[in-house]
Amino acid sequence: MRGIMTVLFAIWGLGGFILVGGSIVSLSGSVGIGTSGYITMGCMFWIGGMIFFGLAGLLSPPDYRALQLIDDDSREIDIRH
């Protein structure tokens, strides 16, 4: 769960940054009150997603079962799913 939320946090962050940045750059010529409200709503939605995925990734418990030592002397790591 933690890994999934971390990946979603990164995808949401980069994708939202590109989309919000693109909309701000493309609409910089004529900005009215409606356009300003629309851009603000998009930014708030993006920030809300960043907070949600970031907190979900931080609060989910880590899964240590995936990493188990085969032999204490060799220090090899066995990754089991």
Coordinates of N, CA and C in Angstrom, one line a residue:
M1 N 0.8 -1.2 0.0 CA 0.0 0.0 0.0 C 0.9 1.3 0.0
R2 N 1.9 1.2 0.8 CA 2.8 2.4 0.9 C 3.5 2.7 -0.5
G3 N 3.9 1.6 -1.2 CA 4.6 1.8 -2.5 C 3.6 2.3 -3.5
I4 N 2.4 1.8 -3.5 CA 1.3 2.3 -4.4 C 1.1 3.8 -4.2
M5 N 0.9 4.2 -3.0 CA 0.6 5.6 -2.7 C 1.8 6.5 -3.0
T6 N 3.0 6.0 -2.9 CA 4.2 6.8 -3.2 C 4.3 7.0 -4.7
V7 N 4.0 5.9 -5.5 CA 3.9 6.1 -6.9 C 2.8 7.0 -7.4
L8 N 1.6 6.9 -6.8 CA 0.5 7.8 -7.1 C 0.9 9.2 -6.7
F9 N 1.6 9.4 -5.6 CA 2.0 10.8 -5.2 C 2.9 11.4 -6.3
A10 N 3.9 10.6 -6.8 CA 4.8 11.1 -7.8 C 4.1 11.4 -9.1
I11 N 3.2 10.5 -9.6 CA 2.5 10.7 -10.8 C 1.6 11.9 -10.7
W12 N 0.8 11.9 -9.6 CA -0.1 13.1 -9.4 C 0.6 14.4 -9.4
G13 N 1.8 14.4 -8.7 CA 2.5 15.6 -8.6 C 3.1 16.1 -9.9
L14 N 3.7 15.2 -10.6 CA 4.3 15.6 -11.9 C 3.2 15.9 -12.9
G15 N 2.2 15.1 -13.0 CA 1.1 15.3 -14.0 C 0.4 16.6 -13.7
G16 N 0.0 16.8 -12.4 CA -0.7 18.0 -12.1 C 0.2 19.3 -12.3
F17 N 1.4 19.2 -12.0 CA 2.3 20.3 -12.2 C 2.4 20.7 -13.7
I18 N 2.4 19.7 -14.5 CA 2.5 20.0 -16.0 C 1.1 20.6 -16.4
L19 N 0.0 20.0 -16.0 CA -1.3 20.4 -16.5 C -1.6 21.8 -15.9
V20 N -1.4 22.0 -14.7 CA -1.7 23.4 -14.1 C -0.8 24.4 -14.6
G21 N 0.5 24.1 -14.8 CA 1.5 25.0 -15.4 C 1.1 25.3 -16.8
G22 N 0.7 24.3 -17.6 CA 0.3 24.6 -18.9 C -0.9 25.4 -19.1
S23 N -1.9 25.2 -18.2 CA -3.1 26.1 -18.2 C -2.8 27.5 -17.8
I24 N -1.9 27.7 -16.9 CA -1.6 29.1 -16.5 C -0.8 29.8 -17.6
V25 N 0.1 29.1 -18.2 CA 0.9 29.7 -19.3 C 0.0 30.0 -20.5
S26 N -0.9 29.1 -20.9 CA -1.7 29.3 -22.1 C -2.8 30.3 -21.9
L27 N -3.2 30.6 -20.7 CA -4.3 31.6 -20.4 C -3.8 32.9 -19.8
S28 N -2.5 33.2 -20.0 CA -1.9 34.4 -19.4 C -2.3 35.6 -20.1
G29 N -2.8 35.6 -21.4 CA -3.1 36.7 -22.1 C -4.4 37.4 -21.7
S30 N -5.5 36.7 -21.6 CA -6.7 37.3 -21.2 C -7.3 36.5 -20.0
V31 N -7.1 37.1 -18.8 CA -7.6 36.4 -17.6 C -8.7 37.2 -17.0
G32 N -9.9 36.6 -17.0 CA -11.1 37.2 -16.4 C -11.3 36.6 -15.0
I33 N -12.4 36.9 -14.4 CA -12.8 36.4 -13.1 C -13.1 34.9 -13.2
G34 N -13.8 34.5 -14.3 CA -14.2 33.1 -14.5 C -12.9 32.2 -14.7
T35 N -12.0 32.7 -15.6 CA -10.8 32.0 -15.8 C -9.9 31.9 -14.6
S36 N -9.9 32.9 -13.8 CA -9.1 32.9 -12.6 C -9.7 31.9 -11.6
G37 N -11.0 31.9 -11.5 CA -11.6 30.9 -10.6 C -11.4 29.5 -11.0
Y38 N -11.5 29.3 -12.4 CA -11.2 27.9 -12.9 C -9.8 27.4 -12.6
I39 N -8.8 28.3 -12.8 CA -7.4 27.9 -12.5 C -7.2 27.7 -11.1
T40 N -7.8 28.5 -10.2 CA -7.7 28.3 -8.8 C -8.4 27.0 -8.3
M41 N -9.5 26.7 -8.9 CA -10.1 25.4 -8.6 C -9.3 24.2 -9.0
G42 N -8.6 24.3 -10.1 CA -7.7 23.2 -10.6 C -6.5 23.1 -9.7
C43 N -6.0 24.2 -9.2 CA -4.8 24.2 -8.3 C -5.2 23.6 -7.0
M44 N -6.4 23.9 -6.5 CA -6.8 23.4 -5.2 C -7.1 21.9 -5.3
F45 N -7.6 21.4 -6.4 CA -7.8 20.0 -6.6 C -6.5 19.3 -6.6
W46 N -5.5 19.9 -7.3 CA -4.2 19.3 -7.4 C -3.5 19.2 -6.0
I47 N -3.6 20.3 -5.3 CA -3.0 20.3 -3.9 C -3.7 19.3 -3.0
G48 N -5.0 19.2 -3.1 CA -5.7 18.2 -2.3 C -5.3 16.8 -2.6
G49 N -5.1 16.5 -3.9 CA -4.6 15.2 -4.2 C -3.1 14.9 -3.7
M50 N -2.3 16.0 -3.8 CA -0.9 15.8 -3.3 C -1.0 15.5 -1.8
I51 N -1.8 16.2 -1.0 CA -1.9 16.0 0.4 C -2.5 14.6 0.7
F52 N -3.5 14.2 0.0 CA -4.1 12.9 0.2 C -3.1 11.8 -0.1
F53 N -2.5 11.8 -1.2 CA -1.5 10.7 -1.5 C -0.3 10.7 -0.7
G54 N 0.2 11.9 -0.3 CA 1.4 12.1 0.5 C 1.1 11.5 1.9
L55 N 0.0 11.9 2.5 CA -0.4 11.5 3.9 C -0.7 10.0 3.9
A56 N -1.3 9.5 2.8 CA -1.6 8.1 2.8 C -0.4 7.2 2.7
G57 N 0.6 7.7 1.9 CA 1.9 7.0 1.8 C 2.7 7.1 3.1
L58 N 2.6 8.2 3.8 CA 3.3 8.3 5.1 C 2.6 7.5 6.2
L59 N 1.3 7.4 6.2 CA 0.6 6.8 7.3 C 0.4 5.3 7.2
S60 N 0.6 4.8 5.9 CA 0.4 3.4 5.7 C 1.6 2.6 6.3
P61 N 1.4 1.5 7.0 CA 2.5 0.8 7.6 C 3.4 0.2 6.6
P62 N 4.7 0.2 6.9 CA 5.7 -0.4 6.0 C 5.5 -1.9 6.0
D63 N 5.8 -2.6 4.9 CA 5.7 -4.0 4.8 C 7.1 -4.6 4.8
Y64 N 7.5 -5.2 5.9 CA 8.9 -5.7 6.0 C 8.9 -7.2 5.6
R65 N 7.7 -7.8 5.3 CA 7.7 -9.2 4.9 C 8.4 -9.4 3.6
A66 N 8.4 -8.4 2.7 CA 9.0 -8.6 1.4 C 10.5 -8.8 1.5
L67 N 11.2 -8.3 2.5 CA 12.6 -8.5 2.7 C 12.9 -9.5 3.8
Q68 N 13.5 -10.6 3.5 CA 13.8 -11.6 4.5 C 15.3 -12.1 4.2
L69 N 16.0 -12.2 5.2 CA 17.4 -12.7 5.1 C 17.4 -14.2 4.8
I70 N 18.2 -14.6 3.8 CA 18.3 -16.1 3.6 C 19.3 -16.7 4.6
D71 N 20.4 -16.0 4.8 CA 21.4 -16.5 5.7 C 22.1 -15.3 6.4
D72 N 22.2 -15.4 7.7 CA 22.8 -14.2 8.4 C 24.2 -14.0 8.0
D73 N 25.0 -15.1 7.7 CA 26.4 -14.9 7.4 C 26.6 -14.3 6.0
S74 N 25.8 -14.7 5.0 CA 26.0 -14.2 3.7 C 25.3 -12.8 3.4
R75 N 24.4 -12.4 4.2 CA 23.7 -11.2 4.1 C 23.0 -11.0 2.8
E76 N 22.6 -12.1 2.2 CA 21.8 -12.0 0.9 C 20.4 -11.7 1.2
I77 N 19.7 -10.9 0.4 CA 18.3 -10.6 0.6 C 17.5 -11.3 -0.4
D78 N 16.4 -12.0 0.1 CA 15.5 -12.6 -0.7 C 14.2 -11.8 -0.8
I79 N 13.8 -11.4 -2.0 CA 12.6 -10.6 -2.1 C 11.5 -11.5 -2.6
R80 N 10.5 -11.7 -1.7 CA 9.3 -12.5 -2.0 C 8.1 -11.7 -2.1
H81 N 7.2 -12.0 -3.0 CA 6.0 -11.2 -3.1 C 4.8 -12.1 -2.8

